[in-house]
Amino acid sequence: MIIAFIQRAIVQGIPLLFGSTGEIITEKTGHLNLGTAGVMYVGGIAGVIGAFMYENSVETINPVLAVIIPILTSIIGSLIMGMIYSVLTVTFRANQNVTGLALTTFGVGVGNFFGGSLIKLTNSELPSITLTATSNCFKTKIPFAENLGWFGDIFLSYSFLAYVAIAIALFAAFFFNKTKAGLSLRAVGENPATADAAGINVSRYKYLATCTGSVIAGLGGLYYVMDYACGVWSNDGFGDRGWLAIALVIFAVWKPNLSIFGSILFGGLLVVHNYIPNLTMASQEIFKMTPYVVTIIVLVIVSMRRKRENLPPASLGLSYFREER
Amino acid sequence: MSNPAIELKNITKTFGNIVANKNVSLTVYSSEILSILGENGSGKTTLMNMISGIYYPDSGHILINGNEVVIKSPKDAFDYKIGMIHQHFKLVDVFSAAENIVLGIDENGKYNIKESTKRIKEITDKYGFEIDLNKKIYEMSVSEKQTVEIIKVLYRGADILILDEPTAVLTPQEAQKLFSVLRRMRDDGKAIIIITHKLHEVLSLSDRVSVLRKGEYIGTVETKNTNESQLTEMMVGQKVELNIERTEPVNCQKRLEVLNINCVNREGVKVLDSVSFTANSGEILGIAGIAGSGQRELLESIAGLQKLNDGNILYHDPKTGKIDNLRDKTPVQIRDLGVRLSFVPEDRLGMGLVGNMDIVDNMMLRSYKKGKSLFVDRKQPRNLAKKIIEDLGVVTPGTSTPVRRLSGGNVQKILVGREIAASPTVLMAAYPVRGLDINSSYLIYNLLNQQKENGVAVIFVGEDLDVLLELCDKIMVISSGRISGIVDARKSTKEELGLLMTKHGGEQNE
């Protein structure tokens, strides 16, 4: 049962990891994208659209294409969302909170619209789309993993996207701390005027980081549908994972490597109620609340310690305009 | 004299309705130090920002080594080997000195902080800088931050260095150190431009002086052929009397008595340590000390903005003779006691005024509670705003201009004007002339003197020791939160004050 719990915790955690890594990259350039929930939702539905089109257009599916097409459509979907956000907040310097919230509403609306349309196309009784074939391609495991007992179950039993998520998070941590571009990117989020005076193209970094962040977050939506939900899309099934991802950013004090650990912890906290016997509905809800409580506690601790390295990027949420007086 | 390093021809720049620079032409040679002198809002910083790529001129030409160039961004400026050290440092707080220095430089895309540190070391050794390259910026003193800024531009191979008000925040000793570094760089063949309004610095440091007035270029003179009064005249366009008329204090009475106050800040550091003094009416009490020695906390505790751990602050009411304890009272409670306390804080746009609000609204910040009507009275504040603009010569398009659009000196005039208009019995001013030109500075000094003659107890926190000695009646020196001495300003010397400022061991000397 412990093994099953850890497995579920990881599967729950990976979408959050995608979301928070993407959000950290965005926030490190000073842009608080509260639209992450919408971006992830669009990333999910865009992948579903791609998979649905492909499954319905061929007799037997090619496993490679069945993986690549949804990933591509998902990336395009979340990239568009990222572009909308960056054009509004970087170029037009719109208020980031308002833009982000609008983007969430917009993204959920788009997702439900296309989700509903696809459900209608299938003429199915159930209010959902099932893409088992594609999902199975995503969930292809390493052949010998099943012979490795608990080790294989805990470490090798997930869709390859889970490993991609961890790789991206590790790479992001490396990128921030060990590369010149990472240094410049952090400088943009801390003090854009300084970065600008140092000859760094502030807008380009903001655009690139926001769009890359959105794409990564969008993959979280795709992973949720293809691995966690076994290829079943139902409207509003994604829940509040987008917000949890943003909470996770704070929990991980803007460090992608910490967010790997954090996401699994959050995932565990989300599913732990299934593994504690004799819980009533009400006490289950209390358990589901714990990730948020943990985030608040971390926030309190971090702000009490006031270590400068753990504070949010100094210009988070502020627009930058060079000639402002 | 060698070749022109940079030439400006007919540069014009406007911000909306405000003309910041009008047809300015200027030449700087290599191996020289050129001072750019001008009053506040005369367009010194704007002009330099156009050379360093922060702003782009509306019209005019820039020539470097005889070739016309277009500088559209700070990156272009680096490519032409121009480096600017801004008045407000452009450093990332959470980065180390070395990280800040290499920021934005593309050394074949490689990132090797150890390798870079070695090369930075070569520069620091060459010009004699003292700095710990691994220290984080937020742990540094102002002068260390400035050193990082200078190394930063040198590391980029700058041949033309622009320094905006470099000594505004330094102690006399630190400033001397900076000057010797600058002279060494000049002898190394670099062109150095410093923006300043301190005349004695101009005269001791620079080779030539260029003067701007109201955005226009007035002229350039050789330092050795000029003197203070000529420069002042060029700067303000008329002869001005640069004297502080200090009168003997009359009718001194105890107004404010500070008894043994202690204060510990959030980090647990003792910022005020058994501070006791008396401020008398009709007297100016100067406070001298290295920046961050507890001046701010001291004034804030009197104003009711700082919690004290110990001690008392007694106010002697001039009319009733009643004694009130102001300790642990909020500003509103203090006002309700009938104490007329005016405070010109160090942080003008943070604590003093609201940048986005216009002048009238800022006047109302002090008076909006007056009267019984449900609606606010905008007429009186508007008249007050007009009066201040007229009396103090504030340069502004109108009373409805947001305060943050005005230059530093004008902002300060509005703040001081408002505080004095409240006809205080105690007036506290922290660095009221920081960043101000001579004319405005003397205006403020004379305002303080006027208040003194009216029987106000004035507390003046200053940084220029010459001014403190000329303006104040008594000078209290604060060092690491402790009073290291209270001296008679008429008898003391700069050297004595300097010694007192660094008393109590060496731990605060950076």
PDB file of C-alpha atoms in Angstrom, chain B residues 31 92 122 135 182 194 335 358 363 372 442 447 499:
ATOM      1  CA  SER B  31      42.909  62.163 -19.847  1.00  0.00           C
ATOM      2  CA  VAL B  92      21.000  43.547  -8.104  1.00  0.00           C
ATOM      3  CA  GLU B 122      43.547  42.740 -11.792  1.00  0.00           C
ATOM      4  CA  LYS B 135      30.018  39.874  -0.659  1.00  0.00           C
ATOM      5  CA  LEU B 182      39.508  58.969 -10.249  1.00  0.00           C
ATOM      6  CA  ILE B 194      31.348  63.991 -13.011  1.00  0.00           C
ATOM      7  CA  ARG B 335      -0.935  65.750  17.296  1.00  0.00           C
ATOM      8  CA  ASP B 358      -0.442  66.193  -7.316  1.00  0.00           C
ATOM      9  CA  MET B 363      -0.792  69.460   0.842  1.00  0.00           C
ATOM     10  CA  LYS B 372     -16.178  69.316  10.381  1.00  0.00           C
ATOM     11  CA  TYR B 442      20.644  78.014   0.763  1.00  0.00           C
ATOM     12  CA  LEU B 447      14.058  78.779   5.925  1.00  0.00           C
ATOM     13  CA  LEU B 499      36.894  62.061  14.837  1.00  0.00           C
TER      14      LEU B 499
END
